XYZ file of C-alpha atoms in Angstrom:
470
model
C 59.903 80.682 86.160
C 61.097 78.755 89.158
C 61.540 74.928 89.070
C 59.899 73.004 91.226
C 62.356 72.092 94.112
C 63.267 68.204 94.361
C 64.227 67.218 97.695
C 66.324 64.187 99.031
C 66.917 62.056 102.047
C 70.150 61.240 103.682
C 71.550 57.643 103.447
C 73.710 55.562 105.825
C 74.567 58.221 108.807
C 73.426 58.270 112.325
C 71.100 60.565 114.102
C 72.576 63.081 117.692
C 70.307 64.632 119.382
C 66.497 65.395 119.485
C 67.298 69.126 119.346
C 69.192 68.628 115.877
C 66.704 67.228 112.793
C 70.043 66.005 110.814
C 72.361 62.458 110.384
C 76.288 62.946 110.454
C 79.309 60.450 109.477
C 81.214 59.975 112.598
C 84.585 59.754 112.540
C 87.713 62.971 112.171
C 89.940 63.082 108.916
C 88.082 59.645 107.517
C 87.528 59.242 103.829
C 83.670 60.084 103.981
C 81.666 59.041 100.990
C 77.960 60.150 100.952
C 74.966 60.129 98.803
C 71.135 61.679 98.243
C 70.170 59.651 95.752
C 71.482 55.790 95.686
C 74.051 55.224 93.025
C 75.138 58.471 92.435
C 78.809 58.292 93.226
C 80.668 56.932 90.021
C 82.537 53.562 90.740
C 85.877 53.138 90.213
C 86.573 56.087 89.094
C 86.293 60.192 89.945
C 85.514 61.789 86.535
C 83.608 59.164 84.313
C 82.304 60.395 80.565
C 78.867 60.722 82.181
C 78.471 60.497 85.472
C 75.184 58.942 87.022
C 72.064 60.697 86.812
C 73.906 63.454 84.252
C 75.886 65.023 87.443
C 79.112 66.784 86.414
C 81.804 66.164 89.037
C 83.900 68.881 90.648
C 86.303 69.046 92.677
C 87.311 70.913 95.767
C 91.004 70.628 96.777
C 92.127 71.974 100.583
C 95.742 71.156 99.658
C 97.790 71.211 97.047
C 97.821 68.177 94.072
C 101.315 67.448 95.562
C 100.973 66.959 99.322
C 101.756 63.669 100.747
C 99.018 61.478 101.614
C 99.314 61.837 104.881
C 98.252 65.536 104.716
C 96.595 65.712 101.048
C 93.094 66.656 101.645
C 90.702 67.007 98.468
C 86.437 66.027 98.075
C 84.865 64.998 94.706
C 81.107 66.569 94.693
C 79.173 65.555 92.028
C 76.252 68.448 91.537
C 73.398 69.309 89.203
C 75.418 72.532 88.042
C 79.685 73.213 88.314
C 79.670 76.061 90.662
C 81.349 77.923 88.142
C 77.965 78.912 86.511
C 77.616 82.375 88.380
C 77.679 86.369 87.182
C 80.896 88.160 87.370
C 81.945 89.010 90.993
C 80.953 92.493 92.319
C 82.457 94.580 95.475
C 79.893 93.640 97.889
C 77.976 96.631 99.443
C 80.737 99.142 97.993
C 83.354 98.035 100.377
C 80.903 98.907 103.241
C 81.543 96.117 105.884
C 82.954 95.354 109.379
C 85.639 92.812 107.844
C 89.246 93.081 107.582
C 91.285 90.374 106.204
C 94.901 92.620 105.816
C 96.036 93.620 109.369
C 98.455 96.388 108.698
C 99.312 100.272 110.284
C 96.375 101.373 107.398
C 93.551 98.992 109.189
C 94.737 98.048 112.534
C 96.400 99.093 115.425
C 98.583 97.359 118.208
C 97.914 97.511 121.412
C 99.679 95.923 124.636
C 97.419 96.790 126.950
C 95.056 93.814 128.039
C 91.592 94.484 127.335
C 87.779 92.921 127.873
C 84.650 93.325 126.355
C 81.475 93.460 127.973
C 79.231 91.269 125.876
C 78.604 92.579 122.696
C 74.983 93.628 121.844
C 72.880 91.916 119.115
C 71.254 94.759 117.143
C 67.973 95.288 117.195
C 65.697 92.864 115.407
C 63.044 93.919 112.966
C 62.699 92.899 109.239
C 63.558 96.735 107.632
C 67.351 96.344 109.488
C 67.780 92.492 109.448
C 71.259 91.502 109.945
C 72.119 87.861 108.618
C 75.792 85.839 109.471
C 77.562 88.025 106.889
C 76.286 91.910 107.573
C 77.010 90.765 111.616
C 80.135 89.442 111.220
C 82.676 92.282 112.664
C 86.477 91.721 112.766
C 88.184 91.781 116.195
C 92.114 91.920 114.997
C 94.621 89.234 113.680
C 97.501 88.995 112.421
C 99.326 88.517 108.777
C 98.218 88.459 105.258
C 95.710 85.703 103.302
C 97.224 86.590 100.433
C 100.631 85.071 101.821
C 98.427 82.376 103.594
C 100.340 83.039 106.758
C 98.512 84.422 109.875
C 94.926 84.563 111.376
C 92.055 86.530 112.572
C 89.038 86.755 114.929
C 85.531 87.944 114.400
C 82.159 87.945 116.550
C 79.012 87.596 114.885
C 75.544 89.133 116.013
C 72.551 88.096 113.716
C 69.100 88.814 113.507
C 68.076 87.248 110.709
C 68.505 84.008 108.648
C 70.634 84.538 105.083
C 67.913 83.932 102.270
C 69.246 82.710 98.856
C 72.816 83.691 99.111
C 75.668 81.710 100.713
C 79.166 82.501 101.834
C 81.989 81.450 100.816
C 85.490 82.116 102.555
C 88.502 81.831 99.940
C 91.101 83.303 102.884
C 91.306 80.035 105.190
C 89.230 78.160 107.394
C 86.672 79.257 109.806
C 86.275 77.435 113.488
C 82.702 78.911 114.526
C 81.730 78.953 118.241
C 78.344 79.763 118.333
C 76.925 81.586 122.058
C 73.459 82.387 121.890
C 71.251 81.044 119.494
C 71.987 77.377 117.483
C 73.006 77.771 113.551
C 71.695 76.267 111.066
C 73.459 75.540 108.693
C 73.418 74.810 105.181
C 76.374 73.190 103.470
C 77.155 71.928 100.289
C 77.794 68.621 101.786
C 74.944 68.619 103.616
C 72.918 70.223 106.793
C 74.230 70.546 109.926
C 73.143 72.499 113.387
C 75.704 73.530 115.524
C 74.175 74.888 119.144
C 75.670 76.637 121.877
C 78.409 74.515 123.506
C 79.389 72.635 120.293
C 81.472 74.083 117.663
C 81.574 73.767 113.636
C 84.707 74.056 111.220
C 84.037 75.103 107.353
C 87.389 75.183 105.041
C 88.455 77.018 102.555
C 86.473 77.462 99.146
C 82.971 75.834 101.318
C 80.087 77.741 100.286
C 77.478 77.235 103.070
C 74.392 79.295 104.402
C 73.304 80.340 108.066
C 69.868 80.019 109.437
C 69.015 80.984 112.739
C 66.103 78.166 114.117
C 65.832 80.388 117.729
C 65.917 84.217 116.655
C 68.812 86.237 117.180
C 72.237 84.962 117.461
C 75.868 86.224 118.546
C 79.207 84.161 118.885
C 82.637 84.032 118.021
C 84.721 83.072 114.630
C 88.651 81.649 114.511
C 89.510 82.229 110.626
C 93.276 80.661 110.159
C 94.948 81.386 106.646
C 97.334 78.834 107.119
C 96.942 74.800 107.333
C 94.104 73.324 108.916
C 92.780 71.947 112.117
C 93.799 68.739 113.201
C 93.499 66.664 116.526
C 96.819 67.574 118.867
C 99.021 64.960 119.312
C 98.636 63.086 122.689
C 102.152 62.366 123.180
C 102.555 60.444 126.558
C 98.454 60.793 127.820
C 98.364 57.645 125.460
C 95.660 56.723 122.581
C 92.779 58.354 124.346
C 91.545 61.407 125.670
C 90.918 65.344 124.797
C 88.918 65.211 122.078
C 87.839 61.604 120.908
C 88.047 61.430 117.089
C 84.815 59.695 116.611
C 82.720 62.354 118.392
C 83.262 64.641 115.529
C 80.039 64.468 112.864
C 80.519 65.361 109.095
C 77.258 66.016 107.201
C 75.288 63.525 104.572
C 74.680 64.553 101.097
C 71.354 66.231 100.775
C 70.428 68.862 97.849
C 68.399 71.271 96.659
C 67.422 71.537 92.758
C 65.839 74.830 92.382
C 66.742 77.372 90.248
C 64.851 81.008 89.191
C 66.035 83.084 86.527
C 63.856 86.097 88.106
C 64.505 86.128 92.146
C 67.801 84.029 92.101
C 70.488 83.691 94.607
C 73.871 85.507 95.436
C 77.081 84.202 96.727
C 79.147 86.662 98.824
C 82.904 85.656 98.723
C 85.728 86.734 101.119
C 88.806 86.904 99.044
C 92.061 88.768 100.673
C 90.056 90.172 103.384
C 87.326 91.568 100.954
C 84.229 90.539 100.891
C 82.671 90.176 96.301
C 79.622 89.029 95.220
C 78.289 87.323 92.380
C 74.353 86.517 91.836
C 73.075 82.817 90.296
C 70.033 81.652 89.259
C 70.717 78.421 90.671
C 70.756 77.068 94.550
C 74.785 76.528 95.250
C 73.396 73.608 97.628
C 72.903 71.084 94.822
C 75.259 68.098 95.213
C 73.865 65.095 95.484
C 76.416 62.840 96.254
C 80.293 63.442 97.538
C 83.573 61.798 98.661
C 86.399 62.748 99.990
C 88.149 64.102 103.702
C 87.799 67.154 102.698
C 84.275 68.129 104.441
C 83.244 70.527 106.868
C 82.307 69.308 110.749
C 80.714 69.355 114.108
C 81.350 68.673 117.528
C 79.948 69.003 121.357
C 82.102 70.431 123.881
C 80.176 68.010 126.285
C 82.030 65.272 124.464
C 86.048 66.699 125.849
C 87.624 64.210 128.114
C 89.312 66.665 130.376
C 92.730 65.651 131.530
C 94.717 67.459 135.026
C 96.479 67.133 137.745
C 95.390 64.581 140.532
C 98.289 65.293 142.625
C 99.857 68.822 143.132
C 100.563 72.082 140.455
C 98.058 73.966 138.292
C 99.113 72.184 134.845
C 99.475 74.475 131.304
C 96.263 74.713 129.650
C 97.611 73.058 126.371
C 95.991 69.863 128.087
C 92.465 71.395 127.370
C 93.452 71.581 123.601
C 90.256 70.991 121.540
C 92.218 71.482 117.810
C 95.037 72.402 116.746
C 96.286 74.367 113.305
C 100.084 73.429 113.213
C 103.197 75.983 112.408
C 106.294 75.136 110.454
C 107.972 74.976 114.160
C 107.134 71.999 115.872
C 105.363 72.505 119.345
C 103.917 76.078 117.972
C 100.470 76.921 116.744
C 99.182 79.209 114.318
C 95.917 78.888 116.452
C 94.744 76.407 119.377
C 91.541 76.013 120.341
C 91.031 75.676 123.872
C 88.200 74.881 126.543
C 87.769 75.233 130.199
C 85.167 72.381 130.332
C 83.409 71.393 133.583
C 85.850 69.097 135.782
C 86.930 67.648 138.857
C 89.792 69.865 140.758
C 92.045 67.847 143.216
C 95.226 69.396 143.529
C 96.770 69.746 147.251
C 99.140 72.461 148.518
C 97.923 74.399 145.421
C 97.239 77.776 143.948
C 94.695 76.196 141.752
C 93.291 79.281 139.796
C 95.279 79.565 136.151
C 98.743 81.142 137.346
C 99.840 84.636 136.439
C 101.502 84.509 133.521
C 103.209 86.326 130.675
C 102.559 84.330 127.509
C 104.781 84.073 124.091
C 101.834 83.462 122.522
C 98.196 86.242 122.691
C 95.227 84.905 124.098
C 91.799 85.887 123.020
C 89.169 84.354 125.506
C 85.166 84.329 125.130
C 82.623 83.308 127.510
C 79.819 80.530 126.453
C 77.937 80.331 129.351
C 78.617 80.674 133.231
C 80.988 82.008 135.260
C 84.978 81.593 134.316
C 86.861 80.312 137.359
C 89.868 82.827 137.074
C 87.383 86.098 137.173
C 83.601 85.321 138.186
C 83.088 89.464 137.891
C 82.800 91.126 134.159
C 83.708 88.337 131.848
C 80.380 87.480 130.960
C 78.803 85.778 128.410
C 78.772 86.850 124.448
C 82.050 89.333 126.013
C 85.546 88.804 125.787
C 89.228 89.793 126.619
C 92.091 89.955 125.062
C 95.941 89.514 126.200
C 98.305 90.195 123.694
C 102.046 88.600 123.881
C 103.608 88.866 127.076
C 100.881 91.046 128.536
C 100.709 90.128 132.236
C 97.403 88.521 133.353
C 95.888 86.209 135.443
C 93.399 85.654 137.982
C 91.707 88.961 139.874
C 91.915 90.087 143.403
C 88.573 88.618 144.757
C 89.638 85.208 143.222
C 93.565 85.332 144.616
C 91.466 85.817 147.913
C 89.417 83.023 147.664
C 92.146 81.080 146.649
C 94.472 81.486 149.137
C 92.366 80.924 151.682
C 89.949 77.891 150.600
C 89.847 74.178 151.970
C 91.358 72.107 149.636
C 89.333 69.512 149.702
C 88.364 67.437 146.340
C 85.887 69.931 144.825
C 83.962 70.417 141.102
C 85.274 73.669 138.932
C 83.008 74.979 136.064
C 80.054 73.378 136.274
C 77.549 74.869 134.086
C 80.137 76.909 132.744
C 82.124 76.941 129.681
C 85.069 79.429 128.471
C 87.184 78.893 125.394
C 90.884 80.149 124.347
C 91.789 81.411 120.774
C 95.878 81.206 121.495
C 98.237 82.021 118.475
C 101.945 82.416 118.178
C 101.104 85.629 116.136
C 100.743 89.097 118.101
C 97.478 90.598 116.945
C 96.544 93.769 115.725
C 92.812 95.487 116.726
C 90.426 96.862 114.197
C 89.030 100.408 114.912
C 85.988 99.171 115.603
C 87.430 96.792 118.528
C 89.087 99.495 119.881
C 86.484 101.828 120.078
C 83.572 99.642 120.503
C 81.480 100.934 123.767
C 81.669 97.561 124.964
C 84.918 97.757 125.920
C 85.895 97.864 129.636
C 88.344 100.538 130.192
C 88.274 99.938 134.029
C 89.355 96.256 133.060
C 93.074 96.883 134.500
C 91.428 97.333 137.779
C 90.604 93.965 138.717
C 94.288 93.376 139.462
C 94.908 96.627 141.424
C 93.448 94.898 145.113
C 95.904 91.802 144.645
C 97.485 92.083 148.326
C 100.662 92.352 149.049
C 101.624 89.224 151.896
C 105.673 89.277 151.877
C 107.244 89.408 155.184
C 110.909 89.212 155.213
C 110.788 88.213 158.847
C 108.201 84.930 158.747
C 108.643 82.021 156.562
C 105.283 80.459 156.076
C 106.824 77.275 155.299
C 104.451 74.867 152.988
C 105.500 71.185 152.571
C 103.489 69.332 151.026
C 101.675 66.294 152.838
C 104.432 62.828 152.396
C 101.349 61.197 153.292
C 99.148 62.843 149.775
């Protein structure tokens, strides 16, 4: 028989928006400490005899027991029931699944070619063939092993449905989702949050946590990196301020769910060396009621970037649009940025101001939010995406090397309404079948350079000073 479910309220947080129902801790990398019920959280210590209200304390460790304190990140949940009281884990639907964790000659192929996706198309939605956040969550490529905890890899998702009684759990790394049609909510266990198009959510490693969808069908993209976590990039000479603010990033509040049902039950479906288990429960996993820690999963709006560029002359790198960063052993080198094209002023004289062409040491996956991308206003579309591998040529396309060339250069908005993203990596990736062969894929992509003109004259010098009065 099922017990009847006990519900809680959320203490000492702030509210965000009118569209979300949910209170956050504000705040990036603090020491959060939250609880459902008052008094829960032991004081003084982390693992008393008996902990209040007969909780057993658990807990969750991002880094290893020996990591200085400037990096170690670990949470203490106290819960109802250790998460440890589950069946024995199961292949989940025989193997039979779009995600690959392993990206090797057997799974993946390499490709140098660069390629786009028209947007990729939510199945159908009816409740015989509903697809929830784990059956629509396909692998695009990546790179490296989780079982060496070295590389990364990049999904889409496209849901129909909301998962009922079963979370997921990701033991390979941590997941940056960027949701593009539809908000997520999203059930934690340290708490609720709902992440809508435009804002973006990171869950670590070992997080169990469970996807609704509040506005019917959804579809975005996933950043999984096996290696370190995300971290604000260092500002270096723009100062103390900028990019992304630390206390615009929200952290859930303790709230928990005490049901349990030794008939229905729920499942947990775990991703474990690019596998994807199962085991079933007869418990919610959502039942801690009270945690500490700064190791917590998070939330925040795009709207919130404090763009920085050029007021004077020169397209500058995108690295100044760097949301988050997951670091590599070489300094200056990511394992994965994440970076936005946000809405902005563009005031640059004597300038090419389109992103230059370029040939990158690092590969460049890029997805479309909403609006029109600056660099190519013509087949990168929303809930698509392209792909340049390392030092694939790309850049802007002919009609926008036109326009460029030929536009008043007076002080002028860029992106309004709009708002593209970057998944850039120092690894080269490798492309699952099913990105390769998806019909989404643009083969005519490689024409949108082919019109570029060609302008050199040997015999005129179009000579271009800039202004000494700018």
């Amino acid at each position: 028989m099922a017990s009847k479910p006990t519900t809680s309220q959320p203490r000492r947080a702030q509210h965000t928006d009118a569209d979300d129902p949910y209170e956050y801790q504000s705040g990036f990398g603090n020491h959060f400490s939250s609880e459902a019920l008052e008094g829960a959280l032991p004081v003084g210590q982390n693992t008393p005899q008996v902990c209040p209200y007969g909780l057993y304390a658990e807990q969750l460790s991002g880094t290893a027991f020996t990591v200085g304190r400037s990096g170690n990140q670990r949470s203490w949940l106290y819960r109802i029931r250790p998460s440890v009281m589950h069946q024995p884990f199961e292949p989940y639907r025989a193997g039979k699944h779009a995600v690959v964790g392993a990206f090797d000659s057997g799974t993946t192929e390499p490709t140098p070619a660069q390629i786009r996706w028209l947007p990729f198309a939510i199945p159908a939605s009816s409740d015989s063939d509903a697809v929830d956040f784990v059956d629509g969550l396909h692998t695009i490529g990546g790179a490296g092993d989780p079982a060496l905890k070295s590389g990364i890899a990049v999904h889409v998702y496209m849901a129909t449905a909301s998962m009922h009684r079963r979370a997921f759990c990701n033991s390979d790394g941590d997941l940056l989702l960027v949701p593009q049609q539809g908000r997520l909510d999203i059930a934690t266990e340290f708490g609720p949050m709902v992440v809508a198009p435009n804002e973006i959510a990171v869950i670590q490693r070992g997080m169990r946590f469970s996807v609704a969808l509040p506005d019917g069908p959804s579809r975005g993209y996933v950043l999984e990196v096996y290696d370190g976590h995300f971290e604000l990039p260092d500002l270096g000479p723009i100062g103390a301020n900028g990019l992304a603010n630390p206390r615009d990033f929200k952290t859930p509040v303790a709230r928990y769910e005490n049901v349990a049902d030794d008939d229905a039950g729920w499942s947990v479906v775990t991703k474990y060396q690019g596998r994807l288990f199962v085991a079933a429960q007869h418990h919610s996993p959502f039942d801690v009621v009270a945690w500490h820690g700064n190791y917590a999963p998070f939330k925040y709006s795009l709207a919130d970037f404090s763009a920085i560029n050029s007021v004077s002359f020169d397209h500058v790198d995108p690295s100044v649009f760097t949301v988050l960063t997951c670091k590599s052993a070489h300094p200056g080198t990511a394992v994965a940025d994440f970076v936005i094209f946000p809405p902005r002023f563009e005031v640059q004289m004597h300038t090419f101001r389109p992103p230059y062409f370029h040939r990158n040491c690092m590969s460049e996956f890029m997805g479309l939010i909403c609006g029109e991308y600056e660099a190519k206003k013509h087949g990168f579309l929303p809930g698509g995406a392209s792909l340049h591998s390392m030092m694939a040529p790309h850049g802007p396309d002919a009609k926008t090397v036109q326009t460029a060339t030929t536009r008043d250069l007076s002080p002028a908005r860029v992106a309004d309404n709009t708002m593209a993203f970057m998944f850039e990596s120092m690894f080269q990736l490798r492309l699952t079948p099913w990105a390769v062969q998806h019909r989404q894929r643009d083969h005519d992509y490689y024409k949108v350079w082919q019109d570029i003109p060609v302008t050199f004259d040997p015999h005129q010098r179009v000579v271009n000073l800039k202004d000494p009065t700018v």
